[in-house]
Coordinates of C-alpha atoms and ligand atoms in Angstrom, one line a residue:
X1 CA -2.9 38.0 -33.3
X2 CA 0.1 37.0 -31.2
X3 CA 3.1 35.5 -32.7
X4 CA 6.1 33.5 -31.1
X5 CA 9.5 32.9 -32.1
X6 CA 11.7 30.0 -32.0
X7 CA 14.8 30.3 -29.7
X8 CA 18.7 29.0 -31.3
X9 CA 22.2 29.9 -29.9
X10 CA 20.7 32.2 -28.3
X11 CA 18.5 34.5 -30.1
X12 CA 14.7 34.5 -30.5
X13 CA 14.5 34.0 -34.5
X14 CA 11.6 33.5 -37.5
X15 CA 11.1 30.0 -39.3
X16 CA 12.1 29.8 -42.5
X17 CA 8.8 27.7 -43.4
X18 CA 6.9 30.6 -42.4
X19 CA 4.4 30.2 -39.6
X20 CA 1.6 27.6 -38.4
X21 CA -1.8 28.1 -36.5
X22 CA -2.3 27.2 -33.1
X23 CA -6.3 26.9 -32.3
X24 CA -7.7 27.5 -29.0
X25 CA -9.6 24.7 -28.5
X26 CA -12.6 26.2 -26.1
X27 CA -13.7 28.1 -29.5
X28 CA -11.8 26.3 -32.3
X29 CA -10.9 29.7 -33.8
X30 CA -7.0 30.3 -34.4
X31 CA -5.7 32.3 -31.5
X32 CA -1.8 32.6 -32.6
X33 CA 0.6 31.9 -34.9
X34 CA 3.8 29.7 -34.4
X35 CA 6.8 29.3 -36.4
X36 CA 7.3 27.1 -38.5
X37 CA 11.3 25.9 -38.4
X38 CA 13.0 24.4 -41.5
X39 CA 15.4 21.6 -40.9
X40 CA 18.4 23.8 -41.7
X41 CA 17.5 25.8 -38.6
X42 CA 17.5 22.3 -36.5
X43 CA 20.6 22.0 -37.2
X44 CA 21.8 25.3 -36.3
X45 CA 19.9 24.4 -33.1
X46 CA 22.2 21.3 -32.8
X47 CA 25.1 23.0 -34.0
X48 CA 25.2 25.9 -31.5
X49 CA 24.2 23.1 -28.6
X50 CA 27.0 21.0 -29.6
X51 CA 29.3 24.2 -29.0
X52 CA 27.6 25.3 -25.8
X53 CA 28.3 21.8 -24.7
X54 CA 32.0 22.1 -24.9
X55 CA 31.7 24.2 -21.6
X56 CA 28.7 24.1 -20.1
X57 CA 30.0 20.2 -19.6
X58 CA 32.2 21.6 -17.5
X59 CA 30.1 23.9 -15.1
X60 CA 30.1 23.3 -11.6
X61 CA 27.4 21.6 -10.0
X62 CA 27.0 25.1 -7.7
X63 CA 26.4 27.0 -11.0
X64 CA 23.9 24.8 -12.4
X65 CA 22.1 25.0 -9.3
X66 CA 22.1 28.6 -8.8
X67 CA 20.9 28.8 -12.8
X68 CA 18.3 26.4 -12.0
X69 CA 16.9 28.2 -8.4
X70 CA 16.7 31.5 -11.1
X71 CA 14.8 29.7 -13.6
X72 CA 12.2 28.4 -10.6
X73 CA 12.0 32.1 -9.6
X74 CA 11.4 33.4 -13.2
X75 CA 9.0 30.5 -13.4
X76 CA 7.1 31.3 -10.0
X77 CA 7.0 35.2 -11.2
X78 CA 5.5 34.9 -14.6
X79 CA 3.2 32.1 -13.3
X80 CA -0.1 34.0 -14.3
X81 CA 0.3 35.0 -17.5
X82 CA 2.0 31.3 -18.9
X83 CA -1.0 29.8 -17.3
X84 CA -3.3 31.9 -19.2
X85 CA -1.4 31.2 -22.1
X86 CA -1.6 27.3 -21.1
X87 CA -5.7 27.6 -21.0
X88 CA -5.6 29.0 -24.4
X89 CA -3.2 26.7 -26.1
X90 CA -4.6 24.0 -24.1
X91 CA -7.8 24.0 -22.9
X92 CA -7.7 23.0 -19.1
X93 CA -8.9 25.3 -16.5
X94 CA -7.0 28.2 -15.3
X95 CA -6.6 26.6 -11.9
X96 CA -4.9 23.6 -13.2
X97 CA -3.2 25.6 -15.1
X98 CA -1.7 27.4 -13.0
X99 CA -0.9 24.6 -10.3
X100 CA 1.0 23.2 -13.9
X101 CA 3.1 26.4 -13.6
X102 CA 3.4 26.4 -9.8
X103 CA 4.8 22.5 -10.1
X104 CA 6.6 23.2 -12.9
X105 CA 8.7 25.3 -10.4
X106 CA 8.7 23.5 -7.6
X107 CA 10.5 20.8 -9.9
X108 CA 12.7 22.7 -11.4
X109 CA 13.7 23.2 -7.5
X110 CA 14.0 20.2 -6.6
X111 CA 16.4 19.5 -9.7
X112 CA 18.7 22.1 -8.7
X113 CA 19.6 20.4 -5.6
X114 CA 20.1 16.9 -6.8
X115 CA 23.4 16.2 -6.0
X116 CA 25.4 13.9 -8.6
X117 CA 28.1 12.2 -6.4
X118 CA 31.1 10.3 -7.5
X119 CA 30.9 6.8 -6.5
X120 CA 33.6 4.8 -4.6
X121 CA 33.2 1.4 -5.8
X122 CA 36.3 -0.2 -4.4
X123 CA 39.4 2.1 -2.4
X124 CA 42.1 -0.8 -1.3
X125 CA 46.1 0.1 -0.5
X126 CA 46.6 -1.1 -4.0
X127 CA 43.9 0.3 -6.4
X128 CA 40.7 3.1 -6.2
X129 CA 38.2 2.5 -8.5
X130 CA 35.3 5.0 -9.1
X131 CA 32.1 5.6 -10.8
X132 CA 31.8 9.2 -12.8
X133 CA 28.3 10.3 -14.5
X134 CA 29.1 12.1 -16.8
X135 CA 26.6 14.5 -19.7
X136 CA 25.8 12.9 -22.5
X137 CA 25.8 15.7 -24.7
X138 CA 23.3 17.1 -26.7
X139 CA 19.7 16.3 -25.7
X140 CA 16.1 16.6 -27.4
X141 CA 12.8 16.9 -25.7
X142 CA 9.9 15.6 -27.7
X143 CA 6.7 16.6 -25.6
X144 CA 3.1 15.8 -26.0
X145 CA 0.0 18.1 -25.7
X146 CA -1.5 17.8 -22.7
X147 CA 0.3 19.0 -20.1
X148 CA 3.2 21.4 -22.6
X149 CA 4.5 23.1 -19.6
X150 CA 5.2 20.8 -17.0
X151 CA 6.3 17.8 -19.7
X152 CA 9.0 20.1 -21.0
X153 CA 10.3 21.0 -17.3
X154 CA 10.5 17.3 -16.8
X155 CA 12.3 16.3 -19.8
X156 CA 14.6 20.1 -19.6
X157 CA 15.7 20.8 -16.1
X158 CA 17.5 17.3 -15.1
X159 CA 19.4 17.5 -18.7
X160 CA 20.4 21.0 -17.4
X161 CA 21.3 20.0 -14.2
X162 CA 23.5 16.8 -15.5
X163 CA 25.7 19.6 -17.2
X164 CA 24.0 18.6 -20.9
X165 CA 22.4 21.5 -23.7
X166 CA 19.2 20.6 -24.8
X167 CA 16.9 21.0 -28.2
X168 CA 13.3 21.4 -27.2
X169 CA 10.5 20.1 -29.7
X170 CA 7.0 20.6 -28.2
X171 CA 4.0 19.4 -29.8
X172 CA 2.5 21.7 -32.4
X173 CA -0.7 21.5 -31.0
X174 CA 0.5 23.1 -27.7
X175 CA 3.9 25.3 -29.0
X176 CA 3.6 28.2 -27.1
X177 CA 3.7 27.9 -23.5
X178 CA 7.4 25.9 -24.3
X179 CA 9.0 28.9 -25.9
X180 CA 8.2 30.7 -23.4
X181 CA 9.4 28.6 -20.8
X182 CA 12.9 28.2 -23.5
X183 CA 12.7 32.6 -23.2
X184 CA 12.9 32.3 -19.4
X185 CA 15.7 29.8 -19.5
X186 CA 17.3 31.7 -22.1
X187 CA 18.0 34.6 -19.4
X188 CA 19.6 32.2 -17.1
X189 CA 22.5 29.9 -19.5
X190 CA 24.7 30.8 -21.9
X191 CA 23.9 31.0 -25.7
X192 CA 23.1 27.4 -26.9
X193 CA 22.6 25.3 -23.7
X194 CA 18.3 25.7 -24.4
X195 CA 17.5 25.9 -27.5
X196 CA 13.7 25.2 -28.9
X197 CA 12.1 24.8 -32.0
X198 CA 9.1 24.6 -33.3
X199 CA 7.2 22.9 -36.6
X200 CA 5.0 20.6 -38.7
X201 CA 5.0 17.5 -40.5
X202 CA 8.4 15.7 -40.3
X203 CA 10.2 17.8 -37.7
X204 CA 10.1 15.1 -34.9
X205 CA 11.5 12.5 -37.1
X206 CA 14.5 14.7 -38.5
X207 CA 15.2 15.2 -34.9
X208 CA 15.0 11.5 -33.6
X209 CA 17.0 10.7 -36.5
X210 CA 19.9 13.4 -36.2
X211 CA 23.0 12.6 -35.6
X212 CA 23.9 15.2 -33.7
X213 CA 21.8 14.7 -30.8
X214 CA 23.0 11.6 -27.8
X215 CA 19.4 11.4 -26.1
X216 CA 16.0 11.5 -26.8
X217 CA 13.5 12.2 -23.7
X218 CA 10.0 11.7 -25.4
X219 CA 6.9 11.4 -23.8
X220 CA 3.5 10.5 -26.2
X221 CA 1.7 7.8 -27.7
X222 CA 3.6 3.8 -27.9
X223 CA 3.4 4.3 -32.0
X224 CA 5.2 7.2 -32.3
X225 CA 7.6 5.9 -29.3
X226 CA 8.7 3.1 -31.2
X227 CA 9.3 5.2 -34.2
X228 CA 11.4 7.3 -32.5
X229 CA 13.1 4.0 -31.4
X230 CA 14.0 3.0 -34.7
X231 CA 15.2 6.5 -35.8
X232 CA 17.1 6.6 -32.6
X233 CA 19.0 3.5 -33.5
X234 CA 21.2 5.1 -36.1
X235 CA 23.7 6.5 -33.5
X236 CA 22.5 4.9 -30.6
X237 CA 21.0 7.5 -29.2
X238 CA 20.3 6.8 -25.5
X239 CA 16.4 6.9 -25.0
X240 CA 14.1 7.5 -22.0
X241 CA 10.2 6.6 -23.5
X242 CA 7.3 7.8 -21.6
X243 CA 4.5 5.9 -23.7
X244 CA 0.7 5.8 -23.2
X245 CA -1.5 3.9 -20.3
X246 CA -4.0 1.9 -19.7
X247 CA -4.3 2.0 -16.1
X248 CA -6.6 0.0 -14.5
X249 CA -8.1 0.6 -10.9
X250 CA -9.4 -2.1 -8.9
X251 CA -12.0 -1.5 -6.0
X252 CA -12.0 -3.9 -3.6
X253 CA -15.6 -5.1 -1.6
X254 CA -15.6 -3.1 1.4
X255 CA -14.5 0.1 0.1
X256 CA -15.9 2.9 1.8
X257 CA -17.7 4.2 -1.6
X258 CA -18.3 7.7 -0.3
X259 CA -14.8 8.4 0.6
X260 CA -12.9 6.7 -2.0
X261 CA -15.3 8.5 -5.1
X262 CA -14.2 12.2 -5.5
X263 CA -10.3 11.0 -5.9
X264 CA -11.2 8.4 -7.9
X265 CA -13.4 10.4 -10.0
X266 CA -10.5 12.8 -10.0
X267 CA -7.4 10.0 -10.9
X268 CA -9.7 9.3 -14.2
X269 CA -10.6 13.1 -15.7
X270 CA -8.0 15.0 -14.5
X271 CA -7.4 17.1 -17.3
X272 CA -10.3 16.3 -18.9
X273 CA -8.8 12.7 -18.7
X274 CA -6.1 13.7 -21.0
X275 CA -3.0 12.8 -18.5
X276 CA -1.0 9.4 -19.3
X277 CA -1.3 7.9 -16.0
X278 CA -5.2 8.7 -15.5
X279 CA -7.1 5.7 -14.3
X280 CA -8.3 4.3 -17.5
X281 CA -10.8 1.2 -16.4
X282 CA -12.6 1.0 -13.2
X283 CA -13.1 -2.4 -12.0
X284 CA -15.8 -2.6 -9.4
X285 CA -16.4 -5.3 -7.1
X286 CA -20.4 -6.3 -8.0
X287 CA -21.5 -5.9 -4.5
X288 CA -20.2 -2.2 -5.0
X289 CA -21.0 -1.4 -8.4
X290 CA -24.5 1.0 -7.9
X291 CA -23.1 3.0 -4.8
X292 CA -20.3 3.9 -7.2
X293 CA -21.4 4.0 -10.0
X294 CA -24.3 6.5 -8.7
X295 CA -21.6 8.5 -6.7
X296 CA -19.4 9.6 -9.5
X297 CA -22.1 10.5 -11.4
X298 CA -23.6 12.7 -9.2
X299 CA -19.5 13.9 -9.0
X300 CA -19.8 14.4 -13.0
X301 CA -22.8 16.2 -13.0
X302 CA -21.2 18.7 -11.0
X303 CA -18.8 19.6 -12.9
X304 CA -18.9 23.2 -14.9
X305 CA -18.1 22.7 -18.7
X306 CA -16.7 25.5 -20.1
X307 CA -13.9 27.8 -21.3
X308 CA -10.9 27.3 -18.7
X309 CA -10.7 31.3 -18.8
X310 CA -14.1 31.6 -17.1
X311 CA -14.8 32.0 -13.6
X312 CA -16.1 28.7 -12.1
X313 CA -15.5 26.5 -14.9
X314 CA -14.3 23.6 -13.7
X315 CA -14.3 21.4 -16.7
X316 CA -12.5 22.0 -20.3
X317 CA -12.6 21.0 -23.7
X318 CA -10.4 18.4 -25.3
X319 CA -7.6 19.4 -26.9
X320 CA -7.9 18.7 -30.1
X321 CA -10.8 17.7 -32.6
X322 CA -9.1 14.6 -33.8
X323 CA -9.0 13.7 -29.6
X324 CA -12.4 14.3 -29.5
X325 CA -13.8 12.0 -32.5
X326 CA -11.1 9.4 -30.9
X327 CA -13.4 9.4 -27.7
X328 CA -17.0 9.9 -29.8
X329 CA -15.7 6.9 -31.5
X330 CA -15.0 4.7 -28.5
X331 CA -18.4 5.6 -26.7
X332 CA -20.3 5.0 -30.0
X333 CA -18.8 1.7 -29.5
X334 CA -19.5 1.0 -26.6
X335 CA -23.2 1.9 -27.0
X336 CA -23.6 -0.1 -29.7
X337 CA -22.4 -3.7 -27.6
X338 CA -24.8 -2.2 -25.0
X339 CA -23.1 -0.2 -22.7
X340 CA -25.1 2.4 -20.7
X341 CA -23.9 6.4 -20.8
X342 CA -24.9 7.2 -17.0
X343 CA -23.5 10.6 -17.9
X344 CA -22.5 12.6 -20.7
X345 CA -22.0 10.7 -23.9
X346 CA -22.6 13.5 -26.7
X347 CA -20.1 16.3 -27.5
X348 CA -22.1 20.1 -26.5
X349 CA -23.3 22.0 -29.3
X350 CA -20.5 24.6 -29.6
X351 CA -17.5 25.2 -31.6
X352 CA -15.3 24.6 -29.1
X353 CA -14.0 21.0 -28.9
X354 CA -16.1 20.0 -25.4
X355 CA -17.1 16.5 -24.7
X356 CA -18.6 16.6 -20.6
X357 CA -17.1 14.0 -18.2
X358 CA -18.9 10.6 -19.2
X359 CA -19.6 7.4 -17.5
X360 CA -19.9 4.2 -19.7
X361 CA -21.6 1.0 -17.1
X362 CA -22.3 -2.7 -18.4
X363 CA -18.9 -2.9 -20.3
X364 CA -16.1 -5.1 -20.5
X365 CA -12.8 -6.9 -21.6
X366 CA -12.9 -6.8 -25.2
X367 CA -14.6 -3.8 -26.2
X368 CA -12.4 -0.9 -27.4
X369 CA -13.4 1.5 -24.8
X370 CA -12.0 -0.9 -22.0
X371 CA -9.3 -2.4 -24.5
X372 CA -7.7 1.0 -25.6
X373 CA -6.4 4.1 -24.1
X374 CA -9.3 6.7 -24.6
X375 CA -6.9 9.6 -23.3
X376 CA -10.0 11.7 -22.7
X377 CA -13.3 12.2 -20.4
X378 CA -14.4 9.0 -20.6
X379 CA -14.7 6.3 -17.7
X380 CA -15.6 2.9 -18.4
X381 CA -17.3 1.1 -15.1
X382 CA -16.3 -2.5 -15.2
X383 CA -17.9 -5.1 -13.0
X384 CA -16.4 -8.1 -11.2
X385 CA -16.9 -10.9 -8.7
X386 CA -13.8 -12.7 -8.3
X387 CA -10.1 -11.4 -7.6
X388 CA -7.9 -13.7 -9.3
X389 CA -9.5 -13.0 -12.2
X390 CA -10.0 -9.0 -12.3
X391 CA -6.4 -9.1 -11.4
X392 CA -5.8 -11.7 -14.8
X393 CA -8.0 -8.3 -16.7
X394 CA -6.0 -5.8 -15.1
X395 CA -2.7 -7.3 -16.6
X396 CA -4.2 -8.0 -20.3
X397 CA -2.9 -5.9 -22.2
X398 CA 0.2 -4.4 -23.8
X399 CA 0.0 -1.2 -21.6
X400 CA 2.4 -0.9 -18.1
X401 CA 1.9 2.5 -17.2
X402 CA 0.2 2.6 -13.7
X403 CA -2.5 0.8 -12.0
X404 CA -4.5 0.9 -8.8
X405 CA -5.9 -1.0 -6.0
X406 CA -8.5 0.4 -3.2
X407 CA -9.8 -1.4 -0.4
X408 CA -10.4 -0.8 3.2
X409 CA -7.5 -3.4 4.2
X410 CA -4.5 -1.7 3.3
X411 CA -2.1 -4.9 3.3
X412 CA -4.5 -6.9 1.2
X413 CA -4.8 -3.9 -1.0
X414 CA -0.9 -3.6 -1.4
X415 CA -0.5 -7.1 -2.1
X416 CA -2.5 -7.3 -4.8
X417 CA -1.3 -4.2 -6.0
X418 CA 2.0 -5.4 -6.2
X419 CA 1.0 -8.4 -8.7
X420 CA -0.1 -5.6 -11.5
X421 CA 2.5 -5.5 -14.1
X422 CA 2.8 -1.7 -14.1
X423 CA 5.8 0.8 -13.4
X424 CA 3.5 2.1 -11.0
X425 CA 1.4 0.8 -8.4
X426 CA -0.9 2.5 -5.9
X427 CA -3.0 2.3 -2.7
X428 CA -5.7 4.0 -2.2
X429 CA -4.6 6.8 -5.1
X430 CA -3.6 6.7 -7.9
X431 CA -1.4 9.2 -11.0
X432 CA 0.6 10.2 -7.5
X433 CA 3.7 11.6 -8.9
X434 CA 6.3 13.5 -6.8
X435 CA 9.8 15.0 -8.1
X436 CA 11.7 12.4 -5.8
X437 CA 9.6 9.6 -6.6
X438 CA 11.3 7.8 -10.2
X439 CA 8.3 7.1 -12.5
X440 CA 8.0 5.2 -15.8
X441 CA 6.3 2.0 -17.1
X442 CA 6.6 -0.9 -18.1
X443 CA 5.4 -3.2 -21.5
X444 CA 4.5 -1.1 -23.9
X445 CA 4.3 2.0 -21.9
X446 CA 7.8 2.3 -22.5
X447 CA 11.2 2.2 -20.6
X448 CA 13.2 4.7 -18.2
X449 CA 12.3 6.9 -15.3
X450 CA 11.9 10.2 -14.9
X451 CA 12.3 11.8 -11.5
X452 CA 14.6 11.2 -8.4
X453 CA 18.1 10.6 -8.3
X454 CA 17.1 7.7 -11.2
X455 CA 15.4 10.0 -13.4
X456 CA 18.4 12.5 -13.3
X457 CA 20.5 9.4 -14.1
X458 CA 19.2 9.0 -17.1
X459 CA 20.6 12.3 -18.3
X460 CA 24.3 10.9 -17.8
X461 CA 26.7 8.3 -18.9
X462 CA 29.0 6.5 -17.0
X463 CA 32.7 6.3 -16.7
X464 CA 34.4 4.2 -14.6
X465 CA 37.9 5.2 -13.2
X466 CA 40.3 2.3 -12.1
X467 CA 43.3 3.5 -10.8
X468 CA 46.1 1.4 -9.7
X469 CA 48.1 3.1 -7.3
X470 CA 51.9 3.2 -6.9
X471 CA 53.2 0.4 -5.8
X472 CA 54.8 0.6 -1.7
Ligands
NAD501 P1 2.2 11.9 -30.1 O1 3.0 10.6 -30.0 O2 1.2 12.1 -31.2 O3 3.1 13.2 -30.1 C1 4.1 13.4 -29.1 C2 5.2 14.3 -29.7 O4 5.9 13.5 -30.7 C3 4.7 15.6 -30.3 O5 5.6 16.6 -30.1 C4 4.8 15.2 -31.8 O6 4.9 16.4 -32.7 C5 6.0 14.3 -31.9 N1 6.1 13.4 -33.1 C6 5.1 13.0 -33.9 N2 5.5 12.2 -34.8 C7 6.9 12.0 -34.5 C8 7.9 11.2 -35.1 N3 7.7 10.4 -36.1 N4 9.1 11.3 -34.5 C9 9.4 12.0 -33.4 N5 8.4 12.8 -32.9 C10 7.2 12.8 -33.4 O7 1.4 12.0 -28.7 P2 0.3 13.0 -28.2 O8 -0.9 12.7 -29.0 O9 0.9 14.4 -28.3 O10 0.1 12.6 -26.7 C11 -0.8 11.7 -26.2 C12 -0.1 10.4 -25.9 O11 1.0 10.7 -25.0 C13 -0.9 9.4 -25.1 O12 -0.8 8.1 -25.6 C14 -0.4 9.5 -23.7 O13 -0.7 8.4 -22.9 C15 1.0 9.7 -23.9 N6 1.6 10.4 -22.7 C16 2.5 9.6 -21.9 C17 3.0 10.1 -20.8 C18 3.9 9.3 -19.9 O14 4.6 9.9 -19.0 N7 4.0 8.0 -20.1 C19 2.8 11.4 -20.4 C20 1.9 12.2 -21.2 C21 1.4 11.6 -22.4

């Protein structure tokens, strides 16, 4: 069985708790081992990042770049087997696992040549005054399970590139394909700027609470977002909180059904539905609602369930077992107030944790499976008549992740898509995300942006410089 070490100051070490499983879940056997890191060794981990900083702080924006373009090309070569790695740890197809790589270094790229000016806010004959972004020091990453890889490049390449060192934590459920993304970084910085480590129970809380550590970047559920919060609070640690979604989309009448399914089909299970700004509820205008409802079923039935690993499988397992009774639990639900499985609806007779893409018609505001996040591949297929008030149900809610709108009238489209109270609103798409595009909700979904010259904001603190000049 493969085992994985944890990465401090430098070197690839043990944990001192001994080691953890990590299941694959397309067979729910153990496929690897992870260690398991005692809170001694996060310290050394903030320790020798706190040293690092001292000069890495003071790197040229031309080095970090040039470390950054390496780490892409590292990323780009060893693309195959961390995908593979990916499918097994996480259960998504090797495709998609591989475009995870893939974007994974084409963001690290595009991180490398942000540029992080100073800013002239005032030059007269009497005074200069200027605006400095400076690192903050040392950061943690605090990623979720679904997608490991790319989450962690997200959250580790703009700290890198704002001249900061940076303490990994990825989930345990998905541990591996992050230390090997910490190995290839590793080759690229000097001892201490990436460190990563791994464990159970209580490891994400020592961190949040450290007082070591300036930021947090965490992306994963609202709950354990605001406890983070609170254990941020003891020295202020700055915070960017990526939270869960409930993004609604919105069909207008008109829509031209057979166009508009396949993306929309895909915006709600990519990733077996397991991606934070997946399109949650469908609202359909009534007039719509069959032709819909009967195309993305025929779109589901299609689909090849299976073990990512296999050729022509185009649909995995969920993640994890708890995941899975999460989503048994909201369908079981939903039957039970009358909802109608068009698809789907009963988890395949396997060990593996595999639950086929499933369509839930005739529900509605107020029961769970429209009410809360499912994070998993199930759809729920909402009808509506009037616009005011599917817009008043798109907005209920604590969630202000995305949201959606699709109609053949693109202006009427965008202005109603501009009254959802999301970070995020689309046209005709939806879980769009580019590396120069800042993203990041709203409400309970959480607060900060990752991505474009915002996101890499984030990763700095400011100092202003007012200097009075000599007098004439
Ligand atoms: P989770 O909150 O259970 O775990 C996320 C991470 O936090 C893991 O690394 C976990 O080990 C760690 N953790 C657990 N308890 C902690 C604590 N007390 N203090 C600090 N860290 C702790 O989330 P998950 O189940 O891994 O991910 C699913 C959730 O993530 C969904 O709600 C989804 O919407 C959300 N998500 C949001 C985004 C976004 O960008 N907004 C992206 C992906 C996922």
């Amino acid at each position: 069985m493969d085992s994985y070490k944890m990465l401090i100051d430098g070197r690839q070490v043990d944990g001192e708790n001994g080691v953890f499983d990590v299941l694959n879940p397309a067979t729910a056997a153990v496929f690897a081992q992870c260690p398991s890191g005692s809170l001694a060794q996060l310290d050394q981990a903030v320790k020798a990042a706190q040293a690092a900083f001292k000069t890495w702080r003071y790197s040229s924006h031309a080095q970090r770049q040039e470390r950054l373009l390496a780490i892409a090309a590292d990323i780009e070569h060893e693309a195959e087997p961390l995908a593979r790695l990916i499918v097994q740890e996480q259960g998504k197809p090797l495709e998609l696992a591989f475009s995870e790589v893939m974007g994974a270094a084409a963001w690290t790229r595009y991180a490398a040549g942000q540029e992080l000016s100073v800013e002239l806010v005032e030059e007269t004959p009497t005074q200069r005054v200027e605006l400095h972004r400076k690192p903050l020091g040392v950061v943690a990453s605090i990623t979720p399970w679904n997608w490991p890889f790319m989450i962690a490049v997200w959250h580790i390449m703009p700290a890198l590139r704002a001249g900061n060192c940076v303490i990994s934590k990825p989930s345990s459920l998905t541990p591996l394909s992050t230390l090997g993304l910490a190995a290839i970084i590793a080759r690229h910085v000097p001892h201490g700027v990436i460190n990563c480590v791994t464990g159970e129970q209580g490891f994400g809380s020592a961190i949040t609470a450290h007082p070591g550590i300036q930021k947090i970047v965490f992306t994963g559920s609202t709950a354990t977002g605001q406890s983070v919060m609170r254990g941020a609070a003891s020295n202020l640690k700055r915070l960017t909180l990526e939270l869960g979604g409930n993004d609604a989309g919105i069909v207008l009448p008109g829509t031209p059904v057979d166009e508009v399914a396949e993306a929309i089909f895909q915006a709600a299970f990519l990733n077996m539905g397991q991606t934070c700004a997946a399109l949650k509820r469908l609202y359909i205008h009534e007039s719509q609602y069959q032709a819909l409802a009967d195309a993305l079923t025929q779109i589901a039935k299609r689909q090849v369930v299976g073990n990512g690993l296999e050729a022509g499988v185009t649909f995995g397992p969920v993640q994890n077992l708890e995941q899975l009774q999460w989503v048994e639990a909201l369908v079981a639900d939903a039957r039970a107030l009358g909802g109608r499985v068009l698809c789907g609806g009963e988890r395949l007779p396997t060990p593996g944790f595999f639950f086929p893409p499933t369509l839930v018609a005739d529900v509605t505001d107020g029961h769970r499976l429209v009410d809360e996040e499912q994070f998993g591949p199930v759809l729920p297929l909402i009808a509506y008549r009037d616009i005011e008030d599917v817009l008043r149900r798109a907005n209920g809610g604590d969630m202000g992740l995305g949201g959606s709108v699709w109609g053949p009238d693109v202006e009427q489209a965008q202005a109603l898509a501009s009254r959802l109270e999301s970070g995020v609103a689309w046209v005709n798409c939806h879980a769009q995300i580019q590396p120069n595009t800042p993203f990041g909700g709203s409400k309970m979904s959480g607060f900060g942006v990752e991505f474009g010259l915002e996101g890499l904001l984030e990763f700095t603190g400011q100092q202003l410089l007012f200097v009075r000049k000599a007098q004439q």
